[in-house]
MMTF fields as JSON, N, C-alpha, C and O atoms, coordinates in Angstrom:
{
  "mmtfVersion": "1.0.0",
  "mmtfProducer": "UNKNOWN",
  "numBonds": 479,
  "numAtoms": 480,
  "numGroups": 120,
  "numChains": 1,
  "numModels": 1,
  "chainsPerModel": [1],
  "groupsPerChain": [120],
  "chainIdList": ["A"],
  "bondAtomList": [4, 2, 8, 6, 12, 10, 16, 14, 20, 18, 24, 22, 28, 26, 32, 30, 36, 34, 40, 38, 44, 42, 48, 46, 52, 50, 56, 54, 60, 58, 64, 62, 68, 66, 72, 70, 76, 74, 80, 78, 84, 82, 88, 86, 92, 90, 96, 94, 100, 98, 104, 102, 108, 106, 112, 110, 116, 114, 120, 118, 124, 122, 128, 126, 132, 130, 136, 134, 140, 138, 144, 142, 148, 146, 152, 150, 156, 154, 160, 158, 164, 162, 168, 166, 172, 170, 176, 174, 180, 178, 184, 182, 188, 186, 192, 190, 196, 194, 200, 198, 204, 202, 208, 206, 212, 210, 216, 214, 220, 218, 224, 222, 228, 226, 232, 230, 236, 234, 240, 238, 244, 242, 248, 246, 252, 250, 256, 254, 260, 258, 264, 262, 268, 266, 272, 270, 276, 274, 280, 278, 284, 282, 288, 286, 292, 290, 296, 294, 300, 298, 304, 302, 308, 306, 312, 310, 316, 314, 320, 318, 324, 322, 328, 326, 332, 330, 336, 334, 340, 338, 344, 342, 348, 346, 352, 350, 356, 354, 360, 358, 364, 362, 368, 366, 372, 370, 376, 374, 380, 378, 384, 382, 388, 386, 392, 390, 396, 394, 400, 398, 404, 402, 408, 406, 412, 410, 416, 414, 420, 418, 424, 422, 428, 426, 432, 430, 436, 434, 440, 438, 444, 442, 448, 446, 452, 450, 456, 454, 460, 458, 464, 462, 468, 466, 472, 470, 476, 474],
  "bondOrderList": [1, 1, 1, 1, 1, 1, 1, 1, 1, 1, 1, 1, 1, 1, 1, 1, 1, 1, 1, 1, 1, 1, 1, 1, 1, 1, 1, 1, 1, 1, 1, 1, 1, 1, 1, 1, 1, 1, 1, 1, 1, 1, 1, 1, 1, 1, 1, 1, 1, 1, 1, 1, 1, 1, 1, 1, 1, 1, 1, 1, 1, 1, 1, 1, 1, 1, 1, 1, 1, 1, 1, 1, 1, 1, 1, 1, 1, 1, 1, 1, 1, 1, 1, 1, 1, 1, 1, 1, 1, 1, 1, 1, 1, 1, 1, 1, 1, 1, 1, 1, 1, 1, 1, 1, 1, 1, 1, 1, 1, 1, 1, 1, 1, 1, 1, 1, 1, 1, 1],
  "groupList": [{"groupName": "GLU", "atomNameList": ["N", "CA", "C", "O"], "elementList": ["N", "C", "C", "O"], "formalChargeList": [0, 0, 0, 0], "bondAtomList": [1, 0, 2, 1, 3, 2], "bondOrderList": [1, 1, 2], "singleLetterCode": "E", "chemCompType": "L-PEPTIDE LINKING"}, {"groupName": "GLN", "atomNameList": ["N", "CA", "C", "O"], "elementList": ["N", "C", "C", "O"], "formalChargeList": [0, 0, 0, 0], "bondAtomList": [1, 0, 2, 1, 3, 2], "bondOrderList": [1, 1, 2], "singleLetterCode": "Q", "chemCompType": "L-PEPTIDE LINKING"}, {"groupName": "VAL", "atomNameList": ["N", "CA", "C", "O"], "elementList": ["N", "C", "C", "O"], "formalChargeList": [0, 0, 0, 0], "bondAtomList": [1, 0, 2, 1, 3, 2], "bondOrderList": [1, 1, 2], "singleLetterCode": "V", "chemCompType": "L-PEPTIDE LINKING"}, {"groupName": "ARG", "atomNameList": ["N", "CA", "C", "O"], "elementList": ["N", "C", "C", "O"], "formalChargeList": [0, 0, 0, 0], "bondAtomList": [1, 0, 2, 1, 3, 2], "bondOrderList": [1, 1, 2], "singleLetterCode": "R", "chemCompType": "L-PEPTIDE LINKING"}, {"groupName": "ASP", "atomNameList": ["N", "CA", "C", "O"], "elementList": ["N", "C", "C", "O"], "formalChargeList": [0, 0, 0, 0], "bondAtomList": [1, 0, 2, 1, 3, 2], "bondOrderList": [1, 1, 2], "singleLetterCode": "D", "chemCompType": "L-PEPTIDE LINKING"}, {"groupName": "MET", "atomNameList": ["N", "CA", "C", "O"], "elementList": ["N", "C", "C", "O"], "formalChargeList": [0, 0, 0, 0], "bondAtomList": [1, 0, 2, 1, 3, 2], "bondOrderList": [1, 1, 2], "singleLetterCode": "M", "chemCompType": "L-PEPTIDE LINKING"}, {"groupName": "ASN", "atomNameList": ["N", "CA", "C", "O"], "elementList": ["N", "C", "C", "O"], "formalChargeList": [0, 0, 0, 0], "bondAtomList": [1, 0, 2, 1, 3, 2], "bondOrderList": [1, 1, 2], "singleLetterCode": "N", "chemCompType": "L-PEPTIDE LINKING"}, {"groupName": "LEU", "atomNameList": ["N", "CA", "C", "O"], "elementList": ["N", "C", "C", "O"], "formalChargeList": [0, 0, 0, 0], "bondAtomList": [1, 0, 2, 1, 3, 2], "bondOrderList": [1, 1, 2], "singleLetterCode": "L", "chemCompType": "L-PEPTIDE LINKING"}, {"groupName": "ILE", "atomNameList": ["N", "CA", "C", "O"], "elementList": ["N", "C", "C", "O"], "formalChargeList": [0, 0, 0, 0], "bondAtomList": [1, 0, 2, 1, 3, 2], "bondOrderList": [1, 1, 2], "singleLetterCode": "I", "chemCompType": "L-PEPTIDE LINKING"}, {"groupName": "ALA", "atomNameList": ["N", "CA", "C", "O"], "elementList": ["N", "C", "C", "O"], "formalChargeList": [0, 0, 0, 0], "bondAtomList": [1, 0, 2, 1, 3, 2], "bondOrderList": [1, 1, 2], "singleLetterCode": "A", "chemCompType": "L-PEPTIDE LINKING"}, {"groupName": "GLY", "atomNameList": ["N", "CA", "C", "O"], "elementList": ["N", "C", "C", "O"], "formalChargeList": [0, 0, 0, 0], "bondAtomList": [1, 0, 2, 1, 3, 2], "bondOrderList": [1, 1, 2], "singleLetterCode": "G", "chemCompType": "PEPTIDE LINKING"}, {"groupName": "PRO", "atomNameList": ["N", "CA", "C", "O"], "elementList": ["N", "C", "C", "O"], "formalChargeList": [0, 0, 0, 0], "bondAtomList": [1, 0, 2, 1, 3, 2], "bondOrderList": [1, 1, 2], "singleLetterCode": "P", "chemCompType": "L-PEPTIDE LINKING"}, {"groupName": "PHE", "atomNameList": ["N", "CA", "C", "O"], "elementList": ["N", "C", "C", "O"], "formalChargeList": [0, 0, 0, 0], "bondAtomList": [1, 0, 2, 1, 3, 2], "bondOrderList": [1, 1, 2], "singleLetterCode": "F", "chemCompType": "L-PEPTIDE LINKING"}, {"groupName": "HIS", "atomNameList": ["N", "CA", "C", "O"], "elementList": ["N", "C", "C", "O"], "formalChargeList": [0, 0, 0, 0], "bondAtomList": [1, 0, 2, 1, 3, 2], "bondOrderList": [1, 1, 2], "singleLetterCode": "H", "chemCompType": "L-PEPTIDE LINKING"}, {"groupName": "THR", "atomNameList": ["N", "CA", "C", "O"], "elementList": ["N", "C", "C", "O"], "formalChargeList": [0, 0, 0, 0], "bondAtomList": [1, 0, 2, 1, 3, 2], "bondOrderList": [1, 1, 2], "singleLetterCode": "T", "chemCompType": "L-PEPTIDE LINKING"}, {"groupName": "TYR", "atomNameList": ["N", "CA", "C", "O"], "elementList": ["N", "C", "C", "O"], "formalChargeList": [0, 0, 0, 0], "bondAtomList": [1, 0, 2, 1, 3, 2], "bondOrderList": [1, 1, 2], "singleLetterCode": "Y", "chemCompType": "L-PEPTIDE LINKING"}, {"groupName": "SER", "atomNameList": ["N", "CA", "C", "O"], "elementList": ["N", "C", "C", "O"], "formalChargeList": [0, 0, 0, 0], "bondAtomList": [1, 0, 2, 1, 3, 2], "bondOrderList": [1, 1, 2], "singleLetterCode": "S", "chemCompType": "L-PEPTIDE LINKING"}, {"groupName": "CYS", "atomNameList": ["N", "CA", "C", "O"], "elementList": ["N", "C", "C", "O"], "formalChargeList": [0, 0, 0, 0], "bondAtomList": [1, 0, 2, 1, 3, 2], "bondOrderList": [1, 1, 2], "singleLetterCode": "C", "chemCompType": "L-PEPTIDE LINKING"}, {"groupName": "TRP", "atomNameList": ["N", "CA", "C", "O"], "elementList": ["N", "C", "C", "O"], "formalChargeList": [0, 0, 0, 0], "bondAtomList": [1, 0, 2, 1, 3, 2], "bondOrderList": [1, 1, 2], "singleLetterCode": "W", "chemCompType": "L-PEPTIDE LINKING"}, {"groupName": "LYS", "atomNameList": ["N", "CA", "C", "O"], "elementList": ["N", "C", "C", "O"], "formalChargeList": [0, 0, 0, 0], "bondAtomList": [1, 0, 2, 1, 3, 2], "bondOrderList": [1, 1, 2], "singleLetterCode": "K", "chemCompType": "L-PEPTIDE LINKING"}],
  "groupTypeList": [0, 1, 2, 3, 2, 4, 5, 6, 2, 5, 7, 0, 8, 0, 9, 7, 10, 7, 3, 11, 6, 12, 13, 14, 15, 8, 13, 14, 3, 4, 4, 0, 2, 4, 8, 3, 9, 3, 5, 12, 9, 11, 7, 10, 10, 14, 8, 0, 4, 11, 9, 14, 10, 16, 9, 6, 17, 9, 7, 9, 10, 7, 7, 9, 13, 15, 0, 16, 10, 4, 16, 10, 0, 12, 9, 18, 1, 8, 9, 1, 10, 2, 0, 5, 10, 3, 11, 16, 7, 7, 19, 9, 3, 9, 19, 19, 0, 9, 10, 1, 2, 16, 10, 2, 18, 8, 10, 10, 13, 16, 2, 5, 8, 14, 0, 10, 14, 8, 0, 2],
  "groupIdList": [1, 2, 3, 4, 5, 6, 7, 8, 9, 10, 11, 12, 13, 14, 15, 16, 17, 18, 19, 20, 21, 22, 23, 24, 25, 26, 27, 28, 29, 30, 31, 32, 33, 34, 35, 36, 37, 38, 39, 40, 41, 42, 43, 44, 45, 46, 47, 48, 49, 50, 51, 52, 53, 54, 55, 56, 57, 58, 59, 60, 61, 62, 63, 64, 65, 66, 67, 68, 69, 70, 71, 72, 73, 74, 75, 76, 77, 78, 79, 80, 81, 82, 83, 84, 85, 86, 87, 88, 89, 90, 91, 92, 93, 94, 95, 96, 97, 98, 99, 100, 101, 102, 103, 104, 105, 106, 107, 108, 109, 110, 111, 112, 113, 114, 115, 116, 117, 118, 119, 120],
  "secStructList": [7, 7, 7, 7, 7, 7, 2, 2, 2, 2, 2, 2, 2, 2, 2, 6, 6, 7, 7, 7, 7, 7, 7, 3, 3, 3, 3, 3, 3, 7, 1, 1, 1, 1, 3, 3, 3, 3, 3, 3, 3, 4, 4, 4, 6, 3, 3, 3, 3, 1, 7, 7, 2, 2, 2, 2, 2, 2, 2, 2, 2, 2, 2, 2, 2, 2, 1, 1, 1, 1, 7, 3, 3, 3, 3, 3, 3, 3, 3, 3, 1, 6, 6, 6, 6, 7, 7, 3, 3, 3, 3, 3, 3, 3, 3, 3, 3, 6, 6, 3, 3, 3, 3, 3, 3, 3, 3, 7, 7, 7, 7, 7, 7, 7, 7, 7, 7, 7, 7, 7],
  "xCoordList": [109.741, 109.095, 109.476, 108.678, 110.668, 111.173, 110.783, 111.151, 110.054, 109.64, 108.233, 107.348, 108.043, 106.704, 106.603, 107.611, 105.384, 105.131, 104.839, 104.015, 105.501, 105.238, 104.097, 104.318, 102.883, 101.709, 101.741, 101.192, 102.373, 102.466, 103.226, 102.827, 104.307, 105.082, 104.256, 104.257, 103.558, 102.723, 101.651, 101.401, 101.037, 99.99, 100.569, 99.914, 101.782, 102.45, 102.705, 102.505, 103.14, 103.376, 102.06, 102.005, 101.006, 99.693, 99.178, 98.536, 99.457, 99.021, 99.702, 99.179, 100.84, 101.542, 100.907, 101.364, 99.86, 99.195, 99.721, 99.326, 100.601, 101.158, 100.44, 100.056, 100.267, 99.619, 100.637, 100.722, 101.408, 102.411, 101.711, 101.42, 101.445, 100.721, 101.733, 102.006, 102.271, 103.248, 103.0, 102.367, 103.514, 103.462, 104.903, 105.819, 105.09, 106.415, 106.427, 105.679, 107.266, 107.388, 108.817, 109.761, 108.976, 110.314, 110.37, 109.364, 111.545, 111.717, 113.123, 114.047, 113.264, 114.565, 114.584, 113.532, 115.746, 115.873, 115.56, 115.782, 115.043, 114.591, 115.006, 115.083, 115.271, 115.677, 114.509, 114.702, 113.298, 112.138, 111.511, 111.055, 111.487, 111.001, 112.075, 113.099, 111.86, 112.879, 112.937, 114.016, 111.749, 111.665, 110.618, 109.579, 110.893, 109.909, 109.636, 110.575, 108.36, 108.007, 106.966, 106.21, 106.95, 105.933, 105.601, 106.472, 104.34, 103.911, 103.002, 102.045, 103.318, 102.576, 102.061, 102.781, 100.831, 100.252, 99.282, 98.077, 99.789, 98.924, 97.944, 96.811, 98.336, 97.41, 96.463, 95.507, 96.725, 95.814, 94.79, 93.993, 94.807, 93.836, 94.321, 93.578, 95.556, 96.106, 97.328, 98.427, 97.123, 98.269, 99.324, 100.489, 98.914, 99.811, 98.976, 97.875, 99.504, 98.802, 99.35, 100.567, 98.481, 98.97, 99.471, 100.208, 99.091, 99.548, 99.373, 98.253, 100.482, 100.42, 100.891, 102.09, 99.951, 100.292, 101.074, 102.067, 100.646, 101.307, 102.76, 103.639, 103.017, 104.388, 105.277, 106.428, 104.752, 105.559, 105.784, 106.822, 104.837, 105.008, 106.121, 106.976, 106.094, 107.146, 108.513, 109.522, 108.533, 109.788, 110.323, 111.523, 109.453, 109.887, 110.529, 111.548, 109.932, 110.514, 111.876, 112.798, 112.002, 113.275, 114.348, 115.474, 113.988, 114.957, 115.386, 116.564, 114.442, 114.783, 115.715, 116.657, 115.454, 116.295, 117.758, 118.673, 117.967, 119.318, 119.918, 121.073, 119.163, 119.736, 120.805, 120.661, 121.862, 122.926, 122.437, 121.525, 123.034, 122.669, 121.616, 120.892, 121.539, 120.605, 119.211, 118.243, 119.098, 117.798, 117.638, 118.616, 116.397, 116.123, 114.726, 114.052, 114.298, 113.027, 113.342, 114.156, 112.698, 113.009, 111.725, 110.653, 111.845, 110.659, 111.06, 112.157, 110.143, 110.368, 109.09, 107.99, 109.234, 108.12, 108.287, 109.361, 107.206, 107.263, 106.273, 105.077, 106.773, 105.918, 105.626, 106.532, 104.361, 103.955, 102.795, 102.072, 102.613, 101.499, 101.764, 100.906, 102.923, 103.25, 103.223, 102.609, 103.886, 104.013, 102.681, 102.528, 101.72, 100.416, 99.387, 98.206, 99.844, 98.952, 98.061, 97.084, 98.379, 97.618, 98.597, 98.765, 99.241, 100.3, 99.792, 98.757, 100.552, 100.247, 101.499, 102.617, 101.295, 102.407, 102.098, 101.161, 102.893, 102.718, 103.803, 104.922, 103.448, 104.405, 104.615, 103.683, 105.852, 106.188, 107.089, 107.947, 106.867, 107.713, 108.051, 107.305, 109.18, 109.561, 110.363, 111.036, 110.275, 111.003, 111.833, 111.375, 113.046, 113.965, 114.453, 114.918, 114.344, 114.772, 115.633, 115.26, 116.756, 117.668, 117.95, 117.995, 118.137, 118.484, 117.327, 117.536, 116.105, 114.927, 113.928, 113.725, 113.316, 112.253, 111.046, 110.542, 110.591, 109.506, 108.175, 107.142, 108.185, 106.932, 107.118, 108.172, 106.085, 106.102, 104.73, 103.711, 104.702, 103.448, 103.474, 104.523, 102.301, 102.159, 100.904, 99.909, 100.949, 99.785, 99.826, 100.779, 98.791, 98.668, 97.218, 96.373, 96.929, 95.557, 94.926, 95.622, 93.616, 92.928, 91.641, 91.135, 91.135, 89.88, 89.008, 89.436, 87.77, 86.861, 86.437, 85.999, 86.575, 86.148, 84.911, 84.241, 84.614, 83.409, 83.069, 83.913, 81.868, 81.48, 80.376, 79.736, 80.159, 79.134, 78.98, 79.642, 78.114, 77.889, 77.931, 77.639, 78.299, 78.307, 77.396, 77.555, 76.455, 75.546, 76.023, 76.233, 76.193, 76.677, 75.563, 75.762],
  "yCoordList": [85.602, 84.735, 85.088, 84.903, 85.586, 85.796, 87.148, 87.457, 87.944, 89.257, 89.146, 88.543, 89.732, 89.747, 90.934, 91.462, 91.337, 92.413, 91.779, 90.869, 92.249, 91.762, 92.6, 93.69, 92.079, 92.822, 93.109, 94.117, 92.243, 92.509, 93.801, 94.594, 94.01, 95.245, 96.436, 97.485, 96.281, 97.363, 97.745, 98.928, 96.762, 97.03, 97.633, 98.449, 97.244, 97.844, 99.331, 100.157, 99.663, 101.064, 101.831, 102.943, 101.239, 101.883, 102.071, 103.078, 101.1, 101.186, 102.34, 102.814, 102.791, 103.926, 105.261, 106.332, 105.166, 106.385, 106.896, 107.965, 106.134, 106.501, 105.715, 104.564, 106.319, 105.63, 105.562, 106.468, 104.483, 104.377, 104.165, 103.034, 105.258, 105.211, 105.215, 106.25, 104.054, 103.954, 102.7, 101.742, 102.748, 101.599, 101.129, 101.943, 99.848, 99.3, 98.642, 97.695, 99.136, 98.603, 98.121, 98.881, 96.881, 96.346, 95.724, 95.243, 95.74, 95.11, 94.561, 95.0, 93.602, 93.011, 92.57, 92.37, 92.424, 91.861, 90.376, 89.764, 89.798, 88.411, 87.701, 88.326, 86.407, 85.633, 85.329, 85.226, 85.183, 84.815, 86.014, 85.901, 87.147, 88.41, 89.445, 89.115, 90.666, 91.676, 92.043, 92.205, 92.174, 92.646, 91.826, 91.478, 91.523, 90.915, 91.955, 92.478, 92.27, 93.343, 92.867, 91.929, 93.543, 93.313, 94.654, 95.511, 94.829, 96.065, 95.726, 94.963, 96.306, 96.07, 97.395, 98.393, 97.419, 98.579, 98.052, 98.282, 97.352, 96.602, 97.433, 97.0, 98.597, 99.39, 100.209, 100.799, 100.246, 100.9, 99.931, 100.296, 98.693, 97.706, 96.788, 95.922, 96.967, 96.117, 95.395, 95.949, 94.154, 93.407, 93.311, 93.639, 92.856, 92.829, 93.043, 92.505, 93.831, 94.153, 93.275, 93.185, 92.626, 91.755, 92.502, 91.926, 93.753, 94.515, 96.0, 96.51, 96.682, 98.094, 98.945, 99.166, 99.415, 100.204, 101.453, 101.753, 102.195, 103.465, 103.264, 104.015, 102.266, 102.026, 101.528, 101.948, 100.644, 100.117, 101.152, 101.134, 102.045, 103.139, 104.076, 104.505, 104.379, 105.224, 104.538, 105.189, 103.222, 102.479, 102.591, 102.785, 102.471, 102.589, 103.957, 104.051, 105.005, 106.334, 106.438, 107.034, 105.861, 105.884, 105.109, 105.581, 103.919, 103.115, 103.817, 103.794, 104.438, 105.172, 106.339, 106.605, 107.025, 108.147, 107.703, 108.423, 106.524, 106.043, 105.254, 104.838, 105.038, 104.386, 105.304, 106.526, 104.695, 105.504, 106.114, 105.593, 107.181, 107.876, 108.93, 108.891, 109.87, 110.984, 110.674, 111.309, 109.704, 109.412, 107.919, 107.189, 107.482, 106.079, 105.697, 106.441, 104.527, 103.949, 102.628, 101.848, 102.383, 101.223, 100.486, 101.086, 99.182, 98.386, 97.292, 96.737, 96.999, 95.957, 95.157, 95.706, 93.868, 93.046, 92.884, 92.53, 93.148, 93.135, 92.103, 92.182, 91.143, 90.142, 90.608, 91.001, 90.56, 90.923, 90.013, 89.517, 89.795, 88.986, 87.492, 86.716, 87.076, 85.654, 84.97, 83.915, 85.572, 84.958, 84.853, 84.003, 85.688, 85.65, 84.839, 84.814, 84.18, 83.331, 84.069, 83.503, 85.323, 86.124, 86.749, 87.968, 85.896, 86.392, 87.402, 87.21, 88.473, 89.53, 89.809, 89.731, 90.135, 90.525, 91.911, 92.091, 92.877, 94.251, 94.555, 94.048, 95.385, 95.805, 97.306, 98.099, 97.675, 99.082, 99.558, 98.824, 100.81, 101.448, 102.851, 103.474, 103.328, 104.708, 105.262, 104.528, 106.557, 107.263, 108.366, 109.073, 108.493, 109.505, 110.333, 109.786, 111.65, 112.563, 113.669, 114.282, 113.909, 114.98, 114.903, 115.924, 113.683, 113.495, 113.524, 113.368, 113.722, 113.797, 112.695, 112.405, 112.092, 111.123, 111.915, 112.799, 111.596, 112.361, 111.612, 112.202, 110.348, 109.6, 108.255, 107.628, 107.828, 106.523, 105.898, 106.573, 104.599, 103.884, 102.56, 101.933, 102.146, 100.847, 100.184, 100.856, 98.881, 98.178, 96.711, 96.22, 96.036, 94.611, 94.218, 95.063, 92.98, 92.494, 92.495, 92.375, 92.631, 92.618, 91.813, 91.555, 91.43, 90.694, 91.425, 91.69, 91.76, 92.435, 91.457, 90.34, 91.894, 91.044, 91.597, 90.88, 92.856, 93.452, 94.721, 95.271, 95.173, 96.456, 97.042, 96.33, 98.32, 98.983, 100.42, 100.883, 101.113, 102.525, 103.306, 102.785, 104.552, 105.459, 106.621, 107.254, 106.897, 107.994, 109.189, 109.086, 110.322, 111.526, 112.544, 113.639],
  "zCoordList": [99.446, 100.406, 101.833, 102.753, 102.023, 103.374, 103.963, 105.097, 103.219, 103.709, 104.278, 103.671, 105.443, 106.041, 106.985, 107.455, 107.249, 108.2, 109.545, 109.639, 110.579, 111.933, 112.512, 113.039, 112.408, 112.86, 114.357, 114.8, 115.139, 116.574, 116.845, 117.698, 116.128, 116.282, 115.815, 116.459, 114.705, 114.201, 115.226, 115.458, 115.822, 116.818, 118.094, 118.742, 118.461, 119.623, 119.373, 120.264, 118.181, 117.829, 117.88, 118.405, 117.337, 117.34, 118.77, 119.068, 119.661, 121.052, 121.792, 122.8, 121.316, 121.916, 121.513, 121.912, 120.725, 120.272, 118.944, 118.477, 118.347, 117.05, 115.965, 116.172, 114.85, 113.723, 112.596, 111.766, 112.572, 111.5, 110.166, 109.778, 109.472, 108.214, 107.069, 106.462, 106.794, 105.725, 104.902, 105.346, 103.712, 102.825, 102.645, 102.537, 102.616, 102.389, 101.024, 100.778, 100.144, 98.794, 98.632, 98.847, 98.259, 98.037, 96.646, 96.124, 96.065, 94.76, 94.633, 95.317, 93.753, 93.467, 92.011, 91.404, 91.469, 90.123, 90.233, 91.278, 89.15, 89.191, 87.907, 86.849, 87.993, 86.821, 85.885, 84.674, 86.43, 85.618, 84.915, 83.777, 85.581, 85.014, 85.316, 85.913, 84.92, 85.197, 86.673, 87.245, 87.288, 88.675, 89.42, 88.859, 90.674, 91.572, 92.642, 93.242, 92.897, 93.833, 94.843, 94.593, 95.99, 97.016, 97.67, 97.819, 98.056, 98.701, 99.87, 99.733, 101.023, 102.255, 102.805, 102.783, 103.295, 103.984, 105.032, 104.929, 106.033, 106.953, 107.769, 107.976, 108.232, 109.047, 108.176, 108.679, 106.888, 105.951, 105.392, 104.528, 105.881, 105.449, 104.347, 103.888, 103.919, 102.869, 103.434, 103.473, 103.87, 104.376, 103.286, 103.512, 102.093, 100.942, 99.695, 99.571, 98.774, 97.535, 96.413, 96.25, 95.635, 94.569, 93.327, 92.526, 93.153, 91.983, 92.274, 92.3, 92.491, 92.859, 91.688, 91.513, 90.896, 89.715, 90.042, 89.377, 91.061, 91.375, 91.813, 91.392, 92.648, 93.119, 91.988, 91.869, 91.166, 90.069, 88.978, 88.316, 88.781, 87.824, 88.319, 87.544, 89.599, 90.175, 90.061, 89.789, 90.271, 90.131, 88.707, 88.513, 87.716, 86.318, 86.064, 85.38, 86.613, 86.465, 87.123, 86.567, 88.302, 89.017, 88.258, 88.1, 87.791, 87.045, 85.763, 85.407, 85.073, 83.852, 84.166, 83.42, 85.255, 85.675, 85.82, 85.42, 86.388, 86.636, 85.477, 85.558, 84.4, 83.211, 82.62, 82.609, 82.138, 81.539, 80.229, 79.587, 79.86, 78.633, 78.877, 79.872, 77.959, 78.093, 77.584, 78.002, 76.686, 76.081, 75.869, 75.71, 75.868, 75.594, 76.023, 76.736, 75.582, 76.012, 76.681, 76.188, 77.799, 78.627, 78.985, 79.059, 79.204, 79.557, 80.537, 80.467, 81.45, 82.446, 82.647, 82.573, 82.901, 83.357, 84.862, 85.349, 85.587, 87.055, 87.579, 87.299, 88.335, 88.978, 90.399, 91.134, 90.774, 92.126, 92.526, 91.662, 93.81, 94.293, 94.291, 94.712, 93.831, 93.712, 95.076, 95.238, 96.043, 97.368, 98.091, 98.969, 97.749, 98.419, 97.627, 97.974, 96.565, 95.794, 94.814, 94.325, 94.518, 93.544, 92.549, 92.509, 91.748, 90.872, 89.846, 89.209, 89.712, 88.751, 87.942, 88.451, 86.676, 85.823, 85.271, 84.493, 85.681, 85.219, 84.194, 84.277, 83.235, 82.222, 82.372, 82.234, 82.656, 82.871, 81.737, 81.245, 81.337, 80.326, 80.79, 81.545, 80.328, 80.633, 79.466, 78.743, 79.306, 78.249, 78.89, 79.788, 78.413, 78.926, 77.743, 76.742, 77.864, 76.8, 77.407, 78.408, 76.807, 77.242, 78.747, 79.433, 79.243, 80.643, 81.618, 82.821, 81.128, 81.998, 81.629, 80.45, 82.632, 82.374, 81.868, 82.561, 80.67, 80.056, 80.035, 79.72, 80.36, 80.386, 81.057, 80.95, 81.745, 82.407, 82.229, 82.375, 81.911, 81.687, 82.428, 82.574, 82.896, 83.56, 83.014, 82.744, 82.853, 82.33, 82.681, 83.285, 82.297, 82.545, 82.384, 82.087, 82.57, 82.48, 83.864, 84.872, 83.906, 85.197, 85.087, 83.995, 86.229, 86.323, 87.322, 88.446, 86.918, 87.832, 88.936, 88.659, 90.173, 91.28, 91.981, 92.725, 91.746, 92.328, 91.562, 90.853, 91.702, 91.148, 92.01, 92.784, 91.874, 92.674, 92.247, 91.318, 92.924, 92.637, 93.943, 95.019, 93.812, 94.953, 94.604, 93.56, 95.469, 95.231, 96.039, 97.247, 95.371, 96.034, 96.108, 96.634]
}
């Protein structure tokens, strides 16, 4: 709840002729789920993302890398979007073999909010 992007600072940086094109992803351990995460990309058009598959998938790989032991399968439930009123629950898994992360998976349920076609 206490994390936010200061858009005034972002716009001041942009006014200097710089385009801070970065995403901010934060996570913490949580009592209700394994991980609570938030992702911000305000100048990219996403003030806050309710469910970031790519960032959470990368997190699963990182966490598996740092798990003790040379091999194992690991799983985490990740809550995201709660603070913005669009709660999402992602399920991440990772596999580690001979000291190397050999696979990472992310999943969850989704609801279609729009659809369309692009003609090329």
